[in-house]
mmCIF file with all atom_site columns, C-alpha atoms in Angstrom:
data_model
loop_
_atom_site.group_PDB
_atom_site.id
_atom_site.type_symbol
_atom_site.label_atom_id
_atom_site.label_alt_id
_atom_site.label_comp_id
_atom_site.label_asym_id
_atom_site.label_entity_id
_atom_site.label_seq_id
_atom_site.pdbx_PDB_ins_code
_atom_site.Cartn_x
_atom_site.Cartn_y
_atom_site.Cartn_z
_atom_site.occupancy
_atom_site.B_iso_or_equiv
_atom_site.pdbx_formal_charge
_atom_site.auth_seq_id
_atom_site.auth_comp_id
_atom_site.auth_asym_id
_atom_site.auth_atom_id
_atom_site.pdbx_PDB_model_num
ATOM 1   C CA . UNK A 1 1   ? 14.911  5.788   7.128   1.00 48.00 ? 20  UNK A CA 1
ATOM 2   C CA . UNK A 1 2   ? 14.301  9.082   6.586   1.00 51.00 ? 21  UNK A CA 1
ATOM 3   C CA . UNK A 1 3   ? 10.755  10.800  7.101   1.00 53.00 ? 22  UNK A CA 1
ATOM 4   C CA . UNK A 1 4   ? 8.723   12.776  9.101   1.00 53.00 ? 23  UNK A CA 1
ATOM 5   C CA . UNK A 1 5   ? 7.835   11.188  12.586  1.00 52.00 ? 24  UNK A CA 1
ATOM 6   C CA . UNK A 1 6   ? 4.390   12.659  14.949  1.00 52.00 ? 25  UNK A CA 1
ATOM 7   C CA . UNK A 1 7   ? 3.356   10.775  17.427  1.00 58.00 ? 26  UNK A CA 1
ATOM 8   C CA . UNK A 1 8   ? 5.622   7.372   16.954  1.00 55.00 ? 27  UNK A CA 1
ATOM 9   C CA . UNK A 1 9   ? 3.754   7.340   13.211  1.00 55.00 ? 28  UNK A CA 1
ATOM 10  C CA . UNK A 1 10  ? 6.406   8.416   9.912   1.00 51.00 ? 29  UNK A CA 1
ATOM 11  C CA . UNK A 1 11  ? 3.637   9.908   7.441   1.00 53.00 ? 30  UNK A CA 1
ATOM 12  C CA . UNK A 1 12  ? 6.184   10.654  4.820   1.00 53.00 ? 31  UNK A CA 1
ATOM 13  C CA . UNK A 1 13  ? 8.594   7.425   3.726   1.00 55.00 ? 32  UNK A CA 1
ATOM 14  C CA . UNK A 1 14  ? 11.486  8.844   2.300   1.00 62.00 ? 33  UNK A CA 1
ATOM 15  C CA . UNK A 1 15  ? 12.265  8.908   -1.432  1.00 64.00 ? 34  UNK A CA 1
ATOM 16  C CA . UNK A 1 16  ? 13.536  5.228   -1.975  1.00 64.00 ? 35  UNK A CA 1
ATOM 17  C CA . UNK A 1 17  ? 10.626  3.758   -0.098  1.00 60.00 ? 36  UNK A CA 1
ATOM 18  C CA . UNK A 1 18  ? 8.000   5.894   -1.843  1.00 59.00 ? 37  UNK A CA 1
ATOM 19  C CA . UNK A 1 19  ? 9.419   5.243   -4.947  1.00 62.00 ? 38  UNK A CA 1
ATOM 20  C CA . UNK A 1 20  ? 9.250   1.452   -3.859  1.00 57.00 ? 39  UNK A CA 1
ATOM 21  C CA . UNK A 1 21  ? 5.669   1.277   -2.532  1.00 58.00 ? 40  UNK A CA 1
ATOM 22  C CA . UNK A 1 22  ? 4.525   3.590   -5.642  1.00 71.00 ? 41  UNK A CA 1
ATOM 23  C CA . UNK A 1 23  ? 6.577   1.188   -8.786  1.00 77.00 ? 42  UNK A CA 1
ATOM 24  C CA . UNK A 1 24  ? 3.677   -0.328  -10.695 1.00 83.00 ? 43  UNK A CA 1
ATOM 25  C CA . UNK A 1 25  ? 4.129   -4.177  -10.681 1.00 95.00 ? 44  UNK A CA 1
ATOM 26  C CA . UNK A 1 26  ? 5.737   -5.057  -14.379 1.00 97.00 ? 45  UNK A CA 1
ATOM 27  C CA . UNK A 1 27  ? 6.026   -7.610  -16.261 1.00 97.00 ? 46  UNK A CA 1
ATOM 28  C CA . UNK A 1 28  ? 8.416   -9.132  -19.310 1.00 98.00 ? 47  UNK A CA 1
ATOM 29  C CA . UNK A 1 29  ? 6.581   -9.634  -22.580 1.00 98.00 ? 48  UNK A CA 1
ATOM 30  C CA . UNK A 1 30  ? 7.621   -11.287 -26.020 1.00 98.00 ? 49  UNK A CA 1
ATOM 31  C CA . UNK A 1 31  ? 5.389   -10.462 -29.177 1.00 97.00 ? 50  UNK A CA 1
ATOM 32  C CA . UNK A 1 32  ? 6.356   -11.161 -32.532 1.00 98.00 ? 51  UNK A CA 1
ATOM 33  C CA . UNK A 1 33  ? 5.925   -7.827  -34.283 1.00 98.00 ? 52  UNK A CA 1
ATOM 34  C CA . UNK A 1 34  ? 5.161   -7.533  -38.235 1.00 98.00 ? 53  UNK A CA 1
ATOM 35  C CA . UNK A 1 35  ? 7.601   -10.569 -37.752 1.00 98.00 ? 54  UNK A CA 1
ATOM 36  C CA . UNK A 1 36  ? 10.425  -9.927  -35.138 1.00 98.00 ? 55  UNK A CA 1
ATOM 37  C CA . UNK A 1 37  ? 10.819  -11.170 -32.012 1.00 98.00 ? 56  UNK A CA 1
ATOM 38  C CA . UNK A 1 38  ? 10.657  -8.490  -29.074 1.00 98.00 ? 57  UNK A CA 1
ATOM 39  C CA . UNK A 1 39  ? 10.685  -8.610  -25.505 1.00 98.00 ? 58  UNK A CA 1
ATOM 40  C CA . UNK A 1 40  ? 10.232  -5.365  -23.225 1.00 97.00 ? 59  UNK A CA 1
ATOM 41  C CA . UNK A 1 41  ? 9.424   -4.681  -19.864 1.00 98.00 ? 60  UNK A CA 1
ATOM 42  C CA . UNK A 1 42  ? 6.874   -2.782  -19.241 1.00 98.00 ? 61  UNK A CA 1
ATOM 43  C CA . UNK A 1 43  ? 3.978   -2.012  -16.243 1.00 97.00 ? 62  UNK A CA 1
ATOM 44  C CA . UNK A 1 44  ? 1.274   -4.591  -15.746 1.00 97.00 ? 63  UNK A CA 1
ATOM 45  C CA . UNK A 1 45  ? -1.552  -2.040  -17.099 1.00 97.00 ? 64  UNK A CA 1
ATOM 46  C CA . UNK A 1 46  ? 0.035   -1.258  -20.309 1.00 98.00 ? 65  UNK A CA 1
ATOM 47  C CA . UNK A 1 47  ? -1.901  -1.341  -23.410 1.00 98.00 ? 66  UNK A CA 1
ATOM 48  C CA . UNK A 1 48  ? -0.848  -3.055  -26.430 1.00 98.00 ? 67  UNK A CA 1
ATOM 49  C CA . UNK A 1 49  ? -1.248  0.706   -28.055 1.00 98.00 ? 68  UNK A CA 1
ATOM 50  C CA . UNK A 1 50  ? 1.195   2.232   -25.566 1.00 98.00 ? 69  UNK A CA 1
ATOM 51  C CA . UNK A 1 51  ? 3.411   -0.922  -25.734 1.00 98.00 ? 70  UNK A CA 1
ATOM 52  C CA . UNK A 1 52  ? 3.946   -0.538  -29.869 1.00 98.00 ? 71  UNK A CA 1
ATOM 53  C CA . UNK A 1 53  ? 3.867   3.749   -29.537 1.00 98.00 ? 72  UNK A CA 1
ATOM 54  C CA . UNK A 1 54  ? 6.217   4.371   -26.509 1.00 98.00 ? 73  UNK A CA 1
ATOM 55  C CA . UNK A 1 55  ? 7.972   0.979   -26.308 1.00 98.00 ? 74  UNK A CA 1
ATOM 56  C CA . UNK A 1 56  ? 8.420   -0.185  -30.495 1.00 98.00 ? 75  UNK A CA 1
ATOM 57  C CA . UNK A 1 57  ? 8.639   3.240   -31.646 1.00 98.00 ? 76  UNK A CA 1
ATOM 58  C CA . UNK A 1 58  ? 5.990   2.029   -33.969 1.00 98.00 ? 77  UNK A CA 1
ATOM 59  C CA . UNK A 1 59  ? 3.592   5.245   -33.991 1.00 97.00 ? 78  UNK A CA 1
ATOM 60  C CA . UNK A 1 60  ? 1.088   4.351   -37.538 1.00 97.00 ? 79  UNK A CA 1
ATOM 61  C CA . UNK A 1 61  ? -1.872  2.841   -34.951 1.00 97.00 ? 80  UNK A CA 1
ATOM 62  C CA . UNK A 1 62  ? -3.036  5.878   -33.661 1.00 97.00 ? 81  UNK A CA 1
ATOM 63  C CA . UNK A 1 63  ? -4.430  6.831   -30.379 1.00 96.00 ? 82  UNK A CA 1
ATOM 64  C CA . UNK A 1 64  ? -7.860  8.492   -31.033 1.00 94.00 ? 83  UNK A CA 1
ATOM 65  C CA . UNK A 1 65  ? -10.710 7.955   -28.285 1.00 95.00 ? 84  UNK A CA 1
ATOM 66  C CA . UNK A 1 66  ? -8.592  5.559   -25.890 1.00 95.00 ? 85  UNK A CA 1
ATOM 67  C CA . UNK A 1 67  ? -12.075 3.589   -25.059 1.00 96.00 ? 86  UNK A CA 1
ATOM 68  C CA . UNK A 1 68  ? -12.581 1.017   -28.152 1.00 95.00 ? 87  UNK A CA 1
ATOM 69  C CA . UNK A 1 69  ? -15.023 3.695   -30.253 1.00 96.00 ? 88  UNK A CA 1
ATOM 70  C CA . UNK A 1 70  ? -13.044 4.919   -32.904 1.00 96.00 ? 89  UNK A CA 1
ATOM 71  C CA . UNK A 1 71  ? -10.558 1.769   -34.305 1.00 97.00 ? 90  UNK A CA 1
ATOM 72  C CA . UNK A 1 72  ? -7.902  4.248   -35.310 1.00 97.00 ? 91  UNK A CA 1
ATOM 73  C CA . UNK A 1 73  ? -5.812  1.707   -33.254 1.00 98.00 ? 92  UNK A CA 1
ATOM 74  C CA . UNK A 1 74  ? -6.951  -1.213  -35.119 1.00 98.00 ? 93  UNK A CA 1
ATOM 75  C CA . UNK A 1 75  ? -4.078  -4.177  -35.271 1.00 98.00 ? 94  UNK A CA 1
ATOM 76  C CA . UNK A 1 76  ? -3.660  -7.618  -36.161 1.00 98.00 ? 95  UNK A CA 1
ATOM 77  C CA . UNK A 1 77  ? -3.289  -10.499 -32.920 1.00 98.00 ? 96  UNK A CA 1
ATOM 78  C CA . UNK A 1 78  ? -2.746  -13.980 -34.092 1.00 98.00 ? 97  UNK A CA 1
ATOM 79  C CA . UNK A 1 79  ? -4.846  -12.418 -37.257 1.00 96.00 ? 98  UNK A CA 1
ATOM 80  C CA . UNK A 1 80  ? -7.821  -11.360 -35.651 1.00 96.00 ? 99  UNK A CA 1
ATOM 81  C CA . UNK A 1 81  ? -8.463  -7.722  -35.444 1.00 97.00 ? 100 UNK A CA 1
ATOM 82  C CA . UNK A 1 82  ? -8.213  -5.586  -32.042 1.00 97.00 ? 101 UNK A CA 1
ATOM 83  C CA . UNK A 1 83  ? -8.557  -2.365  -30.399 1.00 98.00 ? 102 UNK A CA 1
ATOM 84  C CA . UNK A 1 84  ? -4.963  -2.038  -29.416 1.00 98.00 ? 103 UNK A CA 1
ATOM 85  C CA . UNK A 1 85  ? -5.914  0.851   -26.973 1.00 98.00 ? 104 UNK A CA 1
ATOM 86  C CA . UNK A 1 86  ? -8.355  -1.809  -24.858 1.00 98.00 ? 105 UNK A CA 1
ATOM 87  C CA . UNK A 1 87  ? -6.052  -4.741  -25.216 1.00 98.00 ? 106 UNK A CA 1
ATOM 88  C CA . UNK A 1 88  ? -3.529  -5.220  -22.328 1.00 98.00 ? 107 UNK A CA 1
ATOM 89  C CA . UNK A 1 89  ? 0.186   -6.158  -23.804 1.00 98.00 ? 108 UNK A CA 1
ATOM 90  C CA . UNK A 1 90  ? 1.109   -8.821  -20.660 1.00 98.00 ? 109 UNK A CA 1
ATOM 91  C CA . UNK A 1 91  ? -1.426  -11.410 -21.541 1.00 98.00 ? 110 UNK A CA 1
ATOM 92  C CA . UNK A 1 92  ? -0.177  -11.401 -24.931 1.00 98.00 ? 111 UNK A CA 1
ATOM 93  C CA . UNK A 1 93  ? 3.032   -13.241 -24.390 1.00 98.00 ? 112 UNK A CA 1
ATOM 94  C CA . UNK A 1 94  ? 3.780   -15.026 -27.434 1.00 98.00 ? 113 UNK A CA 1
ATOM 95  C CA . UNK A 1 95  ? 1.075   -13.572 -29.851 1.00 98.00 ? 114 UNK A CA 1
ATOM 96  C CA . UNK A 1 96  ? 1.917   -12.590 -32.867 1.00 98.00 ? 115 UNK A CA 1
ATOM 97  C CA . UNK A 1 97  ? 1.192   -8.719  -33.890 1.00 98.00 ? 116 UNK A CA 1
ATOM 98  C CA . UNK A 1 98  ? 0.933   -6.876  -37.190 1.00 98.00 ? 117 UNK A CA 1
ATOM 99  C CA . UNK A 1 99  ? 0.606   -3.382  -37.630 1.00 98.00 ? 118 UNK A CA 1
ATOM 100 C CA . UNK A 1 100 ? 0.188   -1.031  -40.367 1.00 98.00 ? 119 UNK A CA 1
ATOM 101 C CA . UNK A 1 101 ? 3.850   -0.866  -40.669 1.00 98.00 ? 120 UNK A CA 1
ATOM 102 C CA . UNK A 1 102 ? 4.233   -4.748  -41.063 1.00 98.00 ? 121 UNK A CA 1
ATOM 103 C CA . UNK A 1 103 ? 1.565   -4.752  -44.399 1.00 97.00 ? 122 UNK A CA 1
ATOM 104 C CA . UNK A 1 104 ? 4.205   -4.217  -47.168 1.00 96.00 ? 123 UNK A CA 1
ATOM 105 C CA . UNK A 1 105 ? 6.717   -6.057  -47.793 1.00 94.00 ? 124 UNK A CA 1
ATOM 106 C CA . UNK A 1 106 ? 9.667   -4.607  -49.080 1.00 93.00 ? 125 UNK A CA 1
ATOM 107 C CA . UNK A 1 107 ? 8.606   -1.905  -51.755 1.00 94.00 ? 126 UNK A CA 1
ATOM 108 C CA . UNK A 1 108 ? 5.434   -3.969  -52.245 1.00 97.00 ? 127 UNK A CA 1
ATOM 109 C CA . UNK A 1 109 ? 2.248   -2.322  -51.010 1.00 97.00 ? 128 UNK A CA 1
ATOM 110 C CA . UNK A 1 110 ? -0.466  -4.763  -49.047 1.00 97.00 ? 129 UNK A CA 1
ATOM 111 C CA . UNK A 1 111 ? -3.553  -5.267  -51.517 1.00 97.00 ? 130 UNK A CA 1
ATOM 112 C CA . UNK A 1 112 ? -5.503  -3.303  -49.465 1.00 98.00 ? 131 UNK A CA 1
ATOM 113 C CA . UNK A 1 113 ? -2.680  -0.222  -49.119 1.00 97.00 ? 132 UNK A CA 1
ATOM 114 C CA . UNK A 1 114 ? -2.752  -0.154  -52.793 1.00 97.00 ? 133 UNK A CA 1
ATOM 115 C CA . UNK A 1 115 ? -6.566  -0.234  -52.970 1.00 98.00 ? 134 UNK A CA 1
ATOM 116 C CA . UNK A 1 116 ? -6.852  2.943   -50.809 1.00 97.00 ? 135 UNK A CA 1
ATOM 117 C CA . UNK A 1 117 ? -4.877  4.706   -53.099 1.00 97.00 ? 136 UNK A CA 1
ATOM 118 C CA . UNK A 1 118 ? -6.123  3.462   -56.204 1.00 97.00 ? 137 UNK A CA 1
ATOM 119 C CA . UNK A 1 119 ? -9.961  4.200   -54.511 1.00 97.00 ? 138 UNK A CA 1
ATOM 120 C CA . UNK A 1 120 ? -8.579  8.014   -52.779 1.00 96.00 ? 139 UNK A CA 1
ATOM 121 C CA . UNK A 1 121 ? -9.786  6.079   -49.662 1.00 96.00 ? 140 UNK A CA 1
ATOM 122 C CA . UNK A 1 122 ? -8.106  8.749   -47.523 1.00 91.00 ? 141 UNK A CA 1
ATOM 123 C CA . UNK A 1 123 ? -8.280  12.290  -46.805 1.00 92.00 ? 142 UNK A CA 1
ATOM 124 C CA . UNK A 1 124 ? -7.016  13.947  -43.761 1.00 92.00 ? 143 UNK A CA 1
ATOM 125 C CA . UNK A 1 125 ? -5.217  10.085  -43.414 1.00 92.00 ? 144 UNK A CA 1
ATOM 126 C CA . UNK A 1 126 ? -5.736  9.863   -39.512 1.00 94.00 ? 145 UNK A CA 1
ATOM 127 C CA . UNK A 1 127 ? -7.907  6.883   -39.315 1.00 96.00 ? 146 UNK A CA 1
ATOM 128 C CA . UNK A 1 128 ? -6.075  5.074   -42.326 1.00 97.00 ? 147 UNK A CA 1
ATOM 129 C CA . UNK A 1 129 ? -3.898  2.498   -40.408 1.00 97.00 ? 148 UNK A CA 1
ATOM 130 C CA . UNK A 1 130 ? -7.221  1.619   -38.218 1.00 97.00 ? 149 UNK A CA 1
ATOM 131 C CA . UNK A 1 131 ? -9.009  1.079   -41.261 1.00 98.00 ? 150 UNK A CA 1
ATOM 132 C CA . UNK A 1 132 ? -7.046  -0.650  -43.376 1.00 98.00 ? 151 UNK A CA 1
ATOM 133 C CA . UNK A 1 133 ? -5.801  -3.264  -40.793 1.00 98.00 ? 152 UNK A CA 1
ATOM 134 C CA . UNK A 1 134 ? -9.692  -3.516  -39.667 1.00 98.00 ? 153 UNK A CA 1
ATOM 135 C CA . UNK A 1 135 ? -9.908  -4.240  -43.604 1.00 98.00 ? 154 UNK A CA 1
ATOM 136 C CA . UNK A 1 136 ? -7.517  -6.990  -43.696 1.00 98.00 ? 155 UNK A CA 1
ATOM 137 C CA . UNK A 1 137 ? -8.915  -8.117  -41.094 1.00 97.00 ? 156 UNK A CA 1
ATOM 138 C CA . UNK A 1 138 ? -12.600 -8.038  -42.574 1.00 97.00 ? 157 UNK A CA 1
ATOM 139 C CA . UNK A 1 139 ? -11.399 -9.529  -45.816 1.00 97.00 ? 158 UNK A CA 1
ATOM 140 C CA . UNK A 1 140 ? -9.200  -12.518 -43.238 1.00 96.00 ? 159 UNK A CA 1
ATOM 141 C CA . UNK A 1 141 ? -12.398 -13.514 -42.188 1.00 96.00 ? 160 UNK A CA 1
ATOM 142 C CA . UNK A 1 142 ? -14.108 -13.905 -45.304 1.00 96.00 ? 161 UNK A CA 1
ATOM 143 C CA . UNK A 1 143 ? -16.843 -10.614 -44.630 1.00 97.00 ? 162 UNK A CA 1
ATOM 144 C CA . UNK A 1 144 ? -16.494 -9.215  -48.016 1.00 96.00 ? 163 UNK A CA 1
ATOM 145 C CA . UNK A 1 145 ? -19.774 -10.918 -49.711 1.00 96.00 ? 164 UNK A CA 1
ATOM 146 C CA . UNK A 1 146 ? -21.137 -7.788  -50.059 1.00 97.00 ? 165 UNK A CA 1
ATOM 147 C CA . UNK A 1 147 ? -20.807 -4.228  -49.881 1.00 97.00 ? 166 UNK A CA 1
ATOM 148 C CA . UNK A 1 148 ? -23.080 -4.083  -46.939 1.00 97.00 ? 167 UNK A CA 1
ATOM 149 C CA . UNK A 1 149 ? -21.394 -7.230  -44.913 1.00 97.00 ? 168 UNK A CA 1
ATOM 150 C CA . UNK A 1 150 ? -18.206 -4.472  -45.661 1.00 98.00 ? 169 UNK A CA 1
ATOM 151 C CA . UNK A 1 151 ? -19.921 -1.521  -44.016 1.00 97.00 ? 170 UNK A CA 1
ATOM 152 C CA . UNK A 1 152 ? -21.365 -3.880  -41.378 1.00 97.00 ? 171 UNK A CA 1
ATOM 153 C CA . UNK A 1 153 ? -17.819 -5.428  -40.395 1.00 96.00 ? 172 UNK A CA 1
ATOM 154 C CA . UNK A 1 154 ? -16.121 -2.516  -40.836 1.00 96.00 ? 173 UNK A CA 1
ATOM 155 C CA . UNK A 1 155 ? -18.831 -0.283  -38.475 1.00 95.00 ? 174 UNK A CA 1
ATOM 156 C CA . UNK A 1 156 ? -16.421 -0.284  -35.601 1.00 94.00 ? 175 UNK A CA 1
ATOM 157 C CA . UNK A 1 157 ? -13.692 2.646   -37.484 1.00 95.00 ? 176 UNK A CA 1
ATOM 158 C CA . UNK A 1 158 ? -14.993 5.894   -37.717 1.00 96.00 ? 177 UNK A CA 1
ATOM 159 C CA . UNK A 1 159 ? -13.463 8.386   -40.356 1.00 95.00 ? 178 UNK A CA 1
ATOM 160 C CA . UNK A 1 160 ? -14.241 11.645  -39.789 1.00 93.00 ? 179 UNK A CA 1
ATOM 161 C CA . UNK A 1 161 ? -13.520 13.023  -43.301 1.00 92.00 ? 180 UNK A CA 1
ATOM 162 C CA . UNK A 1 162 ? -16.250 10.716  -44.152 1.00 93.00 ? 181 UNK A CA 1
ATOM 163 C CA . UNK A 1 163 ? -14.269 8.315   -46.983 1.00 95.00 ? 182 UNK A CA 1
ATOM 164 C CA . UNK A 1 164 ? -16.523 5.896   -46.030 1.00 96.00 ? 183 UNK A CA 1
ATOM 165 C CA . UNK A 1 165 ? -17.535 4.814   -49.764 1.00 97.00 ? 184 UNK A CA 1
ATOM 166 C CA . UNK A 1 166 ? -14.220 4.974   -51.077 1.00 97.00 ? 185 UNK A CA 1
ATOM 167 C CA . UNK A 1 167 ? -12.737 2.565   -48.060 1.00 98.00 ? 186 UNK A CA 1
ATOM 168 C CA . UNK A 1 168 ? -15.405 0.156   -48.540 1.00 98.00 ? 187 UNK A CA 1
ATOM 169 C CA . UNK A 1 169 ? -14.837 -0.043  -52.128 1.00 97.00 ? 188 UNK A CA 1
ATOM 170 C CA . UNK A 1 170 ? -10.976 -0.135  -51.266 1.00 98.00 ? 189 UNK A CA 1
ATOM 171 C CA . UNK A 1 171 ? -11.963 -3.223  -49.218 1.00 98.00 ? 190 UNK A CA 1
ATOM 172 C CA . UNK A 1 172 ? -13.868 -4.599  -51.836 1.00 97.00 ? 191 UNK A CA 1
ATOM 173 C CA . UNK A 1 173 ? -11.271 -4.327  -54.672 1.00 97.00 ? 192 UNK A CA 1
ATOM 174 C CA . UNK A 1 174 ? -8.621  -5.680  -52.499 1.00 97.00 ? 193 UNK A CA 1
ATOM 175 C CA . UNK A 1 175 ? -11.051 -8.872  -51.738 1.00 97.00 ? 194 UNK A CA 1
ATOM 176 C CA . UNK A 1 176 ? -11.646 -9.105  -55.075 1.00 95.00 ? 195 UNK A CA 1
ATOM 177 C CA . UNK A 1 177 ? -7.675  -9.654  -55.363 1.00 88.00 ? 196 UNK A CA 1
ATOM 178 C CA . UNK A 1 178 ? -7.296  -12.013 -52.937 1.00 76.00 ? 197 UNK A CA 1
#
């Protein structure tokens, strides 16, 4: 063992035994993701964000404030809308998860994804994939009565180009689709 021995103590393990005392416990997860099975390993304190950025290679949910503010990371579990960015990936074993990049289907734009064009819901397009999954979401669970149950259930994505009318009537037309 090598290290650096005063008085009958070693204050400095060397490098295999750091590394081993400072290796984050991990874990094995399996998500279905926009509708394929994946598995990955990854540390215990991994967000569901980092998990579909660094891990999937699926970059659309954004990482904005990191704390749950902004919904930029907005994605589907087991249909039910989440901050990805709050949301540890280990306790979802088995969930199923849809991002912006599992809406379309083929060639075929999402209602909503074709509603935020046909509305010019987005400008600078940062916060788009946040707000149109917390859309599908919003229109999944039936809070499209009005334009102000839209704005209400929608409150949790900020867009800072301030498209706020045009995404609620984006949300709106694409309810009125469903």
């Amino acid at each position: 063992m090598g290290g650096v021995v005063v008085a009958g103590e070693t204050l400095l393990a060397g490098s295999e035994e750091a590394a081993a005392a400072d290796a984050a416990p991990s874990s094995r997860v399996s998500l279905t993701v926009n509708g394929t099975r994946r598995t990955v390993t990854v540390d215990n304190r991994t967000s569901l964000l980092d998990l579909l950025r660094e891990h999937l290679d699926l970059t659309g949910s954004k990482k904005g404030c990191n704390a749950g503010a902004c919904g930029e990371c907005t994605v589907l579990v087991d249909g039910q809308r989440v901050n990805s960015c709050l949301t540890l990936a280990v306790p979802l074993e088995g969930a199923e998860v849809t991002t912006i990049e599992g809406l379309a289907k083929g060639d075929q734009l999402h209602p909503l994804q074709q509603a935020f064009i046909d509305e010019d819901a987005f400008q600078c397009g940062y916060c788009t994939p946040g707000q149109i999954m917390s859309g599908v979401g919003c229109i999944q669970e039936g809070h499209t009565n009005s334009l102000e149950e839209i704005r209400e259930y929608m409150s949790g994505n900020v867009c800072r180009c301030g498209r706020y009318v045009k995404i609620v009537r984006a949300v709106e037309q694409a309810a009125a689709r469903k």
